[in-house]
PDB file of C-alpha atoms in Angstrom:
ATOM      1  CA  ASP A   9      99.530 128.461-135.011  1.00 56.00           C
ATOM      2  CA  ALA A  10      97.029 125.990-133.598  1.00 63.00           C
ATOM      3  CA  LYS A  11      97.941 124.271-130.363  1.00 90.00           C
ATOM      4  CA  THR A  12      99.071 120.677-130.010  1.00 96.00           C
ATOM      5  CA  THR A  13      98.954 118.387-126.976  1.00 97.00           C
ATOM      6  CA  GLN A  14     101.510 115.645-126.383  1.00 98.00           C
ATOM      7  CA  PRO A  15     102.309 113.417-123.408  1.00 98.00           C
ATOM      8  CA  ASN A  16     105.211 114.752-121.362  1.00 97.00           C
ATOM      9  CA  SER A  17     107.177 111.544-121.548  1.00 98.00           C
ATOM     10  CA  MET A  18     107.148 108.022-122.930  1.00 98.00           C
ATOM     11  CA  GLU A  19     109.340 104.996-122.556  1.00 97.00           C
ATOM     12  CA  SER A  20     110.158 102.257-125.014  1.00 97.00           C
ATOM     13  CA  ASN A  21     112.267  99.156-125.130  1.00 96.00           C
ATOM     14  CA  GLU A  22     115.028  99.026-127.682  1.00 97.00           C
ATOM     15  CA  GLU A  23     114.092  97.477-131.046  1.00 96.00           C
ATOM     16  CA  GLU A  24     110.380  97.776-130.361  1.00 96.00           C
ATOM     17  CA  PRO A  25     107.998 100.109-132.213  1.00 96.00           C
ATOM     18  CA  VAL A  26     107.090 103.419-130.621  1.00 97.00           C
ATOM     19  CA  HIS A  27     103.871 105.316-131.217  1.00 98.00           C
ATOM     20  CA  LEU A  28     104.063 108.978-130.195  1.00 98.00           C
ATOM     21  CA  PRO A  29     100.622 110.622-130.131  1.00 98.00           C
ATOM     22  CA  CYS A  30      99.713 114.236-130.786  1.00 98.00           C
ATOM     23  CA  ASN A  31      96.310 115.876-130.432  1.00 97.00           C
ATOM     24  CA  HIS A  32      95.483 118.953-132.466  1.00 96.00           C
ATOM     25  CA  SER A  33      91.730 119.359-132.277  1.00 95.00           C
ATOM     26  CA  THR A  34      91.777 122.978-133.493  1.00 93.00           C
ATOM     27  CA  ILE A  35      93.778 122.251-136.641  1.00 94.00           C
ATOM     28  CA  SER A  36      92.752 124.277-139.671  1.00 91.00           C
ATOM     29  CA  GLY A  37      92.393 122.962-143.191  1.00 89.00           C
ATOM     30  CA  THR A  38      95.695 124.445-144.330  1.00 88.00           C
ATOM     31  CA  ASP A  39      97.833 123.409-141.347  1.00 91.00           C
ATOM     32  CA  TYR A  40     100.573 120.918-142.057  1.00 92.00           C
ATOM     33  CA  ILE A  41     101.567 118.556-139.224  1.00 94.00           C
ATOM     34  CA  HIS A  42     105.313 118.644-138.618  1.00 94.00           C
ATOM     35  CA  TRP A  43     107.436 116.495-136.337  1.00 97.00           C
ATOM     36  CA  TYR A  44     110.869 117.462-135.180  1.00 97.00           C
ATOM     37  CA  ARG A  45     113.083 115.903-132.563  1.00 98.00           C
ATOM     38  CA  GLN A  46     115.857 117.239-130.391  1.00 97.00           C
ATOM     39  CA  LEU A  47     118.623 114.976-129.226  1.00 96.00           C
ATOM     40  CA  PRO A  48     120.465 115.965-126.038  1.00 93.00           C
ATOM     41  CA  SER A  49     122.589 119.107-126.432  1.00 93.00           C
ATOM     42  CA  GLN A  50     121.746 119.487-130.102  1.00 95.00           C
ATOM     43  CA  GLY A  51     119.464 121.623-132.228  1.00 96.00           C
ATOM     44  CA  PRO A  52     116.182 120.137-133.410  1.00 97.00           C
ATOM     45  CA  GLU A  53     116.098 118.027-136.542  1.00 95.00           C
ATOM     46  CA  TYR A  54     113.280 117.476-138.979  1.00 94.00           C
ATOM     47  CA  VAL A  55     111.595 114.091-138.831  1.00 96.00           C
ATOM     48  CA  ILE A  56     108.533 114.130-141.057  1.00 95.00           C
ATOM     49  CA  HIS A  57     105.512 116.166-142.059  1.00 93.00           C
ATOM     50  CA  GLY A  58     102.143 115.643-143.700  1.00 94.00           C
ATOM     51  CA  LEU A  59      98.801 117.212-144.511  1.00 93.00           C
ATOM     52  CA  THR A  60      96.133 114.527-144.838  1.00 94.00           C
ATOM     53  CA  SER A  61      97.601 111.243-146.020  1.00 93.00           C
ATOM     54  CA  ASN A  62      99.897 109.000-144.045  1.00 95.00           C
ATOM     55  CA  VAL A  63     103.564 109.593-144.806  1.00 96.00           C
ATOM     56  CA  ASN A  64     106.634 107.378-144.652  1.00 96.00           C
ATOM     57  CA  ASN A  65     110.313 108.224-144.839  1.00 94.00           C
ATOM     58  CA  ARG A  66     113.542 106.585-143.771  1.00 93.00           C
ATOM     59  CA  MET A  67     113.234 107.926-140.226  1.00 92.00           C
ATOM     60  CA  ALA A  68     109.605 107.339-139.344  1.00 97.00           C
ATOM     61  CA  SER A  69     105.986 107.092-140.386  1.00 98.00           C
ATOM     62  CA  LEU A  70     103.260 109.615-139.754  1.00 98.00           C
ATOM     63  CA  ALA A  71      99.711 108.404-139.319  1.00 98.00           C
ATOM     64  CA  ILE A  72      97.097 111.142-139.569  1.00 97.00           C
ATOM     65  CA  ALA A  73      93.545 110.620-138.333  1.00 97.00           C
ATOM     66  CA  GLU A  74      90.795 110.970-140.884  1.00 96.00           C
ATOM     67  CA  ASP A  75      89.423 114.087-139.150  1.00 96.00           C
ATOM     68  CA  ARG A  76      93.014 115.391-138.787  1.00 96.00           C
ATOM     69  CA  LYS A  77      92.449 116.143-135.107  1.00 96.00           C
ATOM     70  CA  SER A  78      95.222 113.823-134.075  1.00 97.00           C
ATOM     71  CA  SER A  79      98.315 112.188-135.476  1.00 98.00           C
ATOM     72  CA  THR A  80     100.847 109.572-134.450  1.00 98.00           C
ATOM     73  CA  LEU A  81     104.543 109.454-135.141  1.00 98.00           C
ATOM     74  CA  ILE A  82     105.702 105.886-135.504  1.00 98.00           C
ATOM     75  CA  LEU A  83     109.285 104.779-135.004  1.00 97.00           C
ATOM     76  CA  HIS A  84     109.330 101.246-136.316  1.00 95.00           C
ATOM     77  CA  ARG A  85     112.275 100.003-134.265  1.00 96.00           C
ATOM     78  CA  ALA A  86     113.475 102.256-131.493  1.00 96.00           C
ATOM     79  CA  THR A  87     117.200 102.471-130.921  1.00 97.00           C
ATOM     80  CA  LEU A  88     119.112 104.147-128.117  1.00 97.00           C
ATOM     81  CA  ARG A  89     119.904 106.964-130.553  1.00 96.00           C
ATOM     82  CA  ASP A  90     116.194 107.732-130.832  1.00 97.00           C
ATOM     83  CA  ALA A  91     116.093 108.975-127.237  1.00 97.00           C
ATOM     84  CA  ALA A  92     115.096 112.608-127.670  1.00 98.00           C
ATOM     85  CA  VAL A  93     112.331 115.158-127.199  1.00 98.00           C
ATOM     86  CA  TYR A  94     109.806 114.868-130.022  1.00 98.00           C
ATOM     87  CA  TYR A  95     107.831 117.931-131.016  1.00 98.00           C
ATOM     88  CA  CYS A  96     104.560 117.910-132.928  1.00 98.00           C
ATOM     89  CA  ILE A  97     104.005 121.308-134.555  1.00 95.00           C
ATOM     90  CA  LEU A  98     101.308 122.692-136.809  1.00 93.00           C
ATOM     91  CA  ARG A  99     102.339 125.122-139.461  1.00 88.00           C
ATOM     92  CA  ASP A 100     100.273 126.961-142.025  1.00 83.00           C
ATOM     93  CA  VAL A 101     101.905 127.617-145.364  1.00 69.00           C
ATOM     94  CA  PRO A 102     102.752 129.704-147.263  1.00 63.00           C
ATOM     95  CA  GLY A 103     104.946 132.188-145.529  1.00 63.00           C
ATOM     96  CA  ASN A 104     108.464 131.912-144.267  1.00 74.00           C
ATOM     97  CA  THR A 105     107.408 131.709-140.650  1.00 82.00           C
ATOM     98  CA  PRO A 106     109.211 130.235-137.663  1.00 89.00           C
ATOM     99  CA  LEU A 107     108.208 127.093-135.859  1.00 91.00           C
ATOM    100  CA  VAL A 108     106.530 127.503-132.486  1.00 92.00           C
ATOM    101  CA  PHE A 109     107.628 124.728-130.154  1.00 95.00           C
ATOM    102  CA  GLY A 110     105.502 123.270-127.382  1.00 94.00           C
ATOM    103  CA  LYS A 111     106.860 121.077-124.610  1.00 94.00           C
ATOM    104  CA  GLY A 112     107.088 117.923-126.694  1.00 97.00           C
ATOM    105  CA  THR A 113     107.375 114.314-125.554  1.00 98.00           C
ATOM    106  CA  ARG A 114     110.581 113.102-123.978  1.00 98.00           C
ATOM    107  CA  LEU A 115     111.204 109.588-125.266  1.00 98.00           C
ATOM    108  CA  SER A 116     113.416 107.279-123.243  1.00 98.00           C
ATOM    109  CA  VAL A 117     114.675 104.082-124.844  1.00 97.00           C
ATOM    110  CA  ILE A 118     115.665 101.218-122.591  1.00 96.00           C
ATOM    111  CA  ALA A 119     118.290  98.729-123.692  1.00 93.00           C
TER     112      ALA A 119
ATOM    113  CA  GLY B  27     121.047 117.894-147.404  1.00 62.00           C
ATOM    114  CA  ALA B  28     120.787 121.467-146.209  1.00 69.00           C
ATOM    115  CA  VAL B  29     123.119 122.290-143.350  1.00 90.00           C
ATOM    116  CA  VAL B  30     123.140 125.134-140.873  1.00 95.00           C
ATOM    117  CA  SER B  31     126.424 125.698-139.087  1.00 95.00           C
ATOM    118  CA  GLN B  32     126.588 127.528-135.792  1.00 97.00           C
ATOM    119  CA  HIS B  33     129.750 128.806-134.116  1.00 97.00           C
ATOM    120  CA  PRO B  34     130.950 128.608-131.416  1.00 97.00           C
ATOM    121  CA  SER B  35     129.349 125.488-129.962  1.00 97.00           C
ATOM    122  CA  ARG B  36     130.047 126.665-126.445  1.00 97.00           C
ATOM    123  CA  VAL B  37     131.406 129.822-124.888  1.00 98.00           C
ATOM    124  CA  ILE B  38     132.140 130.979-121.379  1.00 98.00           C
ATOM    125  CA  CYS B  39     132.409 134.685-120.764  1.00 96.00           C
ATOM    126  CA  LYS B  40     132.578 137.060-117.864  1.00 97.00           C
ATOM    127  CA  SER B  41     129.679 139.191-116.816  1.00 97.00           C
ATOM    128  CA  GLY B  42     129.616 142.512-118.694  1.00 97.00           C
ATOM    129  CA  THR B  43     131.338 141.278-121.828  1.00 97.00           C
ATOM    130  CA  SER B  44     129.762 140.710-125.246  1.00 97.00           C
ATOM    131  CA  VAL B  45     129.569 137.480-127.177  1.00 98.00           C
ATOM    132  CA  LYS B  46     128.937 136.991-130.890  1.00 98.00           C
ATOM    133  CA  ILE B  47     127.333 133.828-132.251  1.00 98.00           C
ATOM    134  CA  GLU B  48     127.454 133.053-135.963  1.00 97.00           C
ATOM    135  CA  CYS B  49     124.893 131.121-137.968  1.00 97.00           C
ATOM    136  CA  ARG B  50     125.717 130.084-141.512  1.00 96.00           C
ATOM    137  CA  SER B  51     123.689 128.262-144.134  1.00 94.00           C
ATOM    138  CA  LEU B  52     126.313 126.121-145.818  1.00 92.00           C
ATOM    139  CA  ASP B  53     124.710 124.977-149.034  1.00 89.00           C
ATOM    140  CA  PHE B  54     121.695 127.195-149.492  1.00 89.00           C
ATOM    141  CA  GLN B  55     120.686 130.823-149.291  1.00 89.00           C
ATOM    142  CA  ALA B  56     118.401 132.067-146.554  1.00 88.00           C
ATOM    143  CA  THR B  57     116.756 135.473-146.663  1.00 87.00           C
ATOM    144  CA  THR B  58     115.323 134.752-143.228  1.00 90.00           C
ATOM    145  CA  MET B  59     116.871 133.087-140.226  1.00 94.00           C
ATOM    146  CA  PHE B  60     115.347 132.513-136.818  1.00 95.00           C
ATOM    147  CA  TRP B  61     117.015 132.717-133.417  1.00 97.00           C
ATOM    148  CA  TYR B  62     115.776 130.649-130.487  1.00 98.00           C
ATOM    149  CA  ARG B  63     116.807 130.387-126.849  1.00 98.00           C
ATOM    150  CA  GLN B  64     116.381 127.325-124.657  1.00 98.00           C
ATOM    151  CA  PHE B  65     116.783 127.181-120.894  1.00 96.00           C
ATOM    152  CA  PRO B  66     117.422 123.838-119.140  1.00 93.00           C
ATOM    153  CA  LYS B  67     114.456 121.457-119.173  1.00 91.00           C
ATOM    154  CA  GLN B  68     112.409 123.909-121.223  1.00 94.00           C
ATOM    155  CA  SER B  69     111.338 124.126-124.826  1.00 95.00           C
ATOM    156  CA  LEU B  70     112.755 126.401-127.490  1.00 97.00           C
ATOM    157  CA  MET B  71     111.526 129.973-127.373  1.00 97.00           C
ATOM    158  CA  LEU B  72     111.671 132.183-130.444  1.00 97.00           C
ATOM    159  CA  MET B  73     113.711 135.316-129.827  1.00 97.00           C
ATOM    160  CA  ALA B  74     113.782 137.038-133.184  1.00 97.00           C
ATOM    161  CA  THR B  75     113.481 136.759-136.929  1.00 94.00           C
ATOM    162  CA  SER B  76     116.539 137.865-138.836  1.00 92.00           C
ATOM    163  CA  ASN B  77     115.974 139.328-142.295  1.00 89.00           C
ATOM    164  CA  GLU B  78     118.774 139.752-144.818  1.00 88.00           C
ATOM    165  CA  GLY B  79     119.409 143.415-145.505  1.00 86.00           C
ATOM    166  CA  SER B  80     116.881 144.744-143.035  1.00 88.00           C
ATOM    167  CA  LYS B  81     116.186 145.016-139.338  1.00 91.00           C
ATOM    168  CA  ALA B  82     115.385 141.973-137.281  1.00 94.00           C
ATOM    169  CA  THR B  83     111.951 141.440-135.793  1.00 95.00           C
ATOM    170  CA  TYR B  84     112.035 140.686-132.068  1.00 97.00           C
ATOM    171  CA  GLU B  85     109.516 138.744-130.030  1.00 96.00           C
ATOM    172  CA  GLN B  86     107.779 140.424-127.138  1.00 96.00           C
ATOM    173  CA  GLY B  87     110.015 140.642-124.106  1.00 95.00           C
ATOM    174  CA  VAL B  88     113.290 140.267-126.009  1.00 96.00           C
ATOM    175  CA  GLU B  89     115.472 143.367-125.748  1.00 95.00           C
ATOM    176  CA  LYS B  90     116.662 144.390-129.181  1.00 94.00           C
ATOM    177  CA  ASP B  91     119.490 146.510-127.763  1.00 95.00           C
ATOM    178  CA  LYS B  92     120.793 143.579-125.772  1.00 96.00           C
ATOM    179  CA  PHE B  93     120.515 140.922-128.452  1.00 97.00           C
ATOM    180  CA  LEU B  94     121.909 142.505-131.601  1.00 97.00           C
ATOM    181  CA  ILE B  95     121.159 140.667-134.813  1.00 95.00           C
ATOM    182  CA  ASN B  96     122.914 141.290-138.108  1.00 92.00           C
ATOM    183  CA  HIS B  97     122.012 139.460-141.311  1.00 92.00           C
ATOM    184  CA  ALA B  98     124.496 140.937-143.744  1.00 84.00           C
ATOM    185  CA  SER B  99     124.404 138.219-146.379  1.00 91.00           C
ATOM    186  CA  LEU B 100     122.180 135.423-147.610  1.00 91.00           C
ATOM    187  CA  THR B 101     124.275 132.853-145.771  1.00 93.00           C
ATOM    188  CA  LEU B 102     125.210 134.530-142.492  1.00 95.00           C
ATOM    189  CA  SER B 103     123.340 135.876-139.509  1.00 95.00           C
ATOM    190  CA  THR B 104     124.985 136.868-136.235  1.00 96.00           C
ATOM    191  CA  LEU B 105     123.572 137.266-132.744  1.00 97.00           C
ATOM    192  CA  THR B 106     125.569 139.395-130.321  1.00 98.00           C
ATOM    193  CA  VAL B 107     124.703 139.201-126.652  1.00 98.00           C
ATOM    194  CA  THR B 108     125.837 142.542-125.307  1.00 97.00           C
ATOM    195  CA  SER B 109     126.831 143.145-121.703  1.00 97.00           C
ATOM    196  CA  ALA B 110     126.053 139.553-120.849  1.00 97.00           C
ATOM    197  CA  HIS B 111     124.857 138.627-117.384  1.00 97.00           C
ATOM    198  CA  PRO B 112     124.481 135.228-115.701  1.00 97.00           C
ATOM    199  CA  GLU B 113     120.756 135.189-116.501  1.00 96.00           C
ATOM    200  CA  ASP B 114     121.667 135.241-120.197  1.00 97.00           C
ATOM    201  CA  SER B 115     123.286 131.822-119.784  1.00 97.00           C
ATOM    202  CA  SER B 116     121.309 129.591-122.113  1.00 97.00           C
ATOM    203  CA  PHE B 117     121.394 127.415-125.230  1.00 98.00           C
ATOM    204  CA  TYR B 118     121.039 129.607-128.342  1.00 98.00           C
ATOM    205  CA  ILE B 119     119.908 127.965-131.565  1.00 98.00           C
ATOM    206  CA  CYS B 120     119.533 129.380-135.049  1.00 97.00           C
ATOM    207  CA  SER B 121     117.502 127.996-137.915  1.00 95.00           C
ATOM    208  CA  ALA B 122     116.854 128.687-141.556  1.00 92.00           C
ATOM    209  CA  ARG B 123     114.844 127.558-144.512  1.00 83.00           C
ATOM    210  CA  ALA B 124     116.137 127.698-148.066  1.00 76.00           C
ATOM    211  CA  SER B 125     114.872 130.838-149.797  1.00 67.00           C
ATOM    212  CA  GLY B 126     111.850 130.363-151.989  1.00 65.00           C
ATOM    213  CA  THR B 127     110.861 127.084-150.381  1.00 64.00           C
ATOM    214  CA  ASP B 128     108.160 127.923-147.878  1.00 63.00           C
ATOM    215  CA  ARG B 129     107.055 124.312-147.670  1.00 67.00           C
ATOM    216  CA  SER B 130     110.445 122.843-146.874  1.00 76.00           C
ATOM    217  CA  PRO B 131     111.578 121.950-143.347  1.00 84.00           C
ATOM    218  CA  LEU B 132     113.474 124.322-141.119  1.00 89.00           C
ATOM    219  CA  HIS B 133     117.118 123.390-140.634  1.00 92.00           C
ATOM    220  CA  PHE B 134     118.685 124.038-137.271  1.00 96.00           C
ATOM    221  CA  GLY B 135     122.202 124.680-136.118  1.00 97.00           C
ATOM    222  CA  ASN B 136     123.635 122.559-133.328  1.00 96.00           C
ATOM    223  CA  GLY B 137     123.315 125.389-130.866  1.00 97.00           C
ATOM    224  CA  THR B 138     125.656 127.530-128.789  1.00 98.00           C
ATOM    225  CA  ARG B 139     125.808 126.977-125.077  1.00 98.00           C
ATOM    226  CA  LEU B 140     126.560 130.294-123.421  1.00 98.00           C
ATOM    227  CA  THR B 141     127.720 130.413-119.819  1.00 98.00           C
ATOM    228  CA  VAL B 142     128.158 133.809-118.216  1.00 97.00           C
ATOM    229  CA  THR B 143     130.179 133.816-115.006  1.00 97.00           C
TER     230      THR B 143
END
């Protein structure tokens, strides 16, 4: 799987938007961009994924650069419960393959 | 939505004993499950891929005789840490994807925190 680069940590104020960046300059044409997050002492949970177009769901939005070499996960209004480690992962489909986790971004939310 | 249940959530055992961790897919079938290990302040590291009805595939550096994996049904995989030692203390996490849905997200259990004394 192609490598991704994320900042080690970010901080946000509660109820403000958060933009979590991810660089993936070696992405291939068939790689999907996945975001997962891991709350303290829990297993990771799926957040969102996309291929080329921007994606929205109830948790977040995913903005994908036109050249697909970077993407941004957007939390529209951060809450204290959003404090977690966010992982940006590239995955080529098909194939029932595991996810390979990098170090992710640790998001702190300040009340 | 799809749920993966992991049991126990935490276990403390003495050095030299064995511990079994169960991973169940509650509302879907999974021909493949994945086992990860996470040490404090580190990311998840893939240990092995568990295949229903066949042998597991282990990542480089993971001892297959120490970490026994059994995937006897489409909804259950077990990881047994044999002759556990303090260095095996870690957070073990399983995951699965519904069979036949390669594009769907992976679902993760809530992890098992193993402490070996």
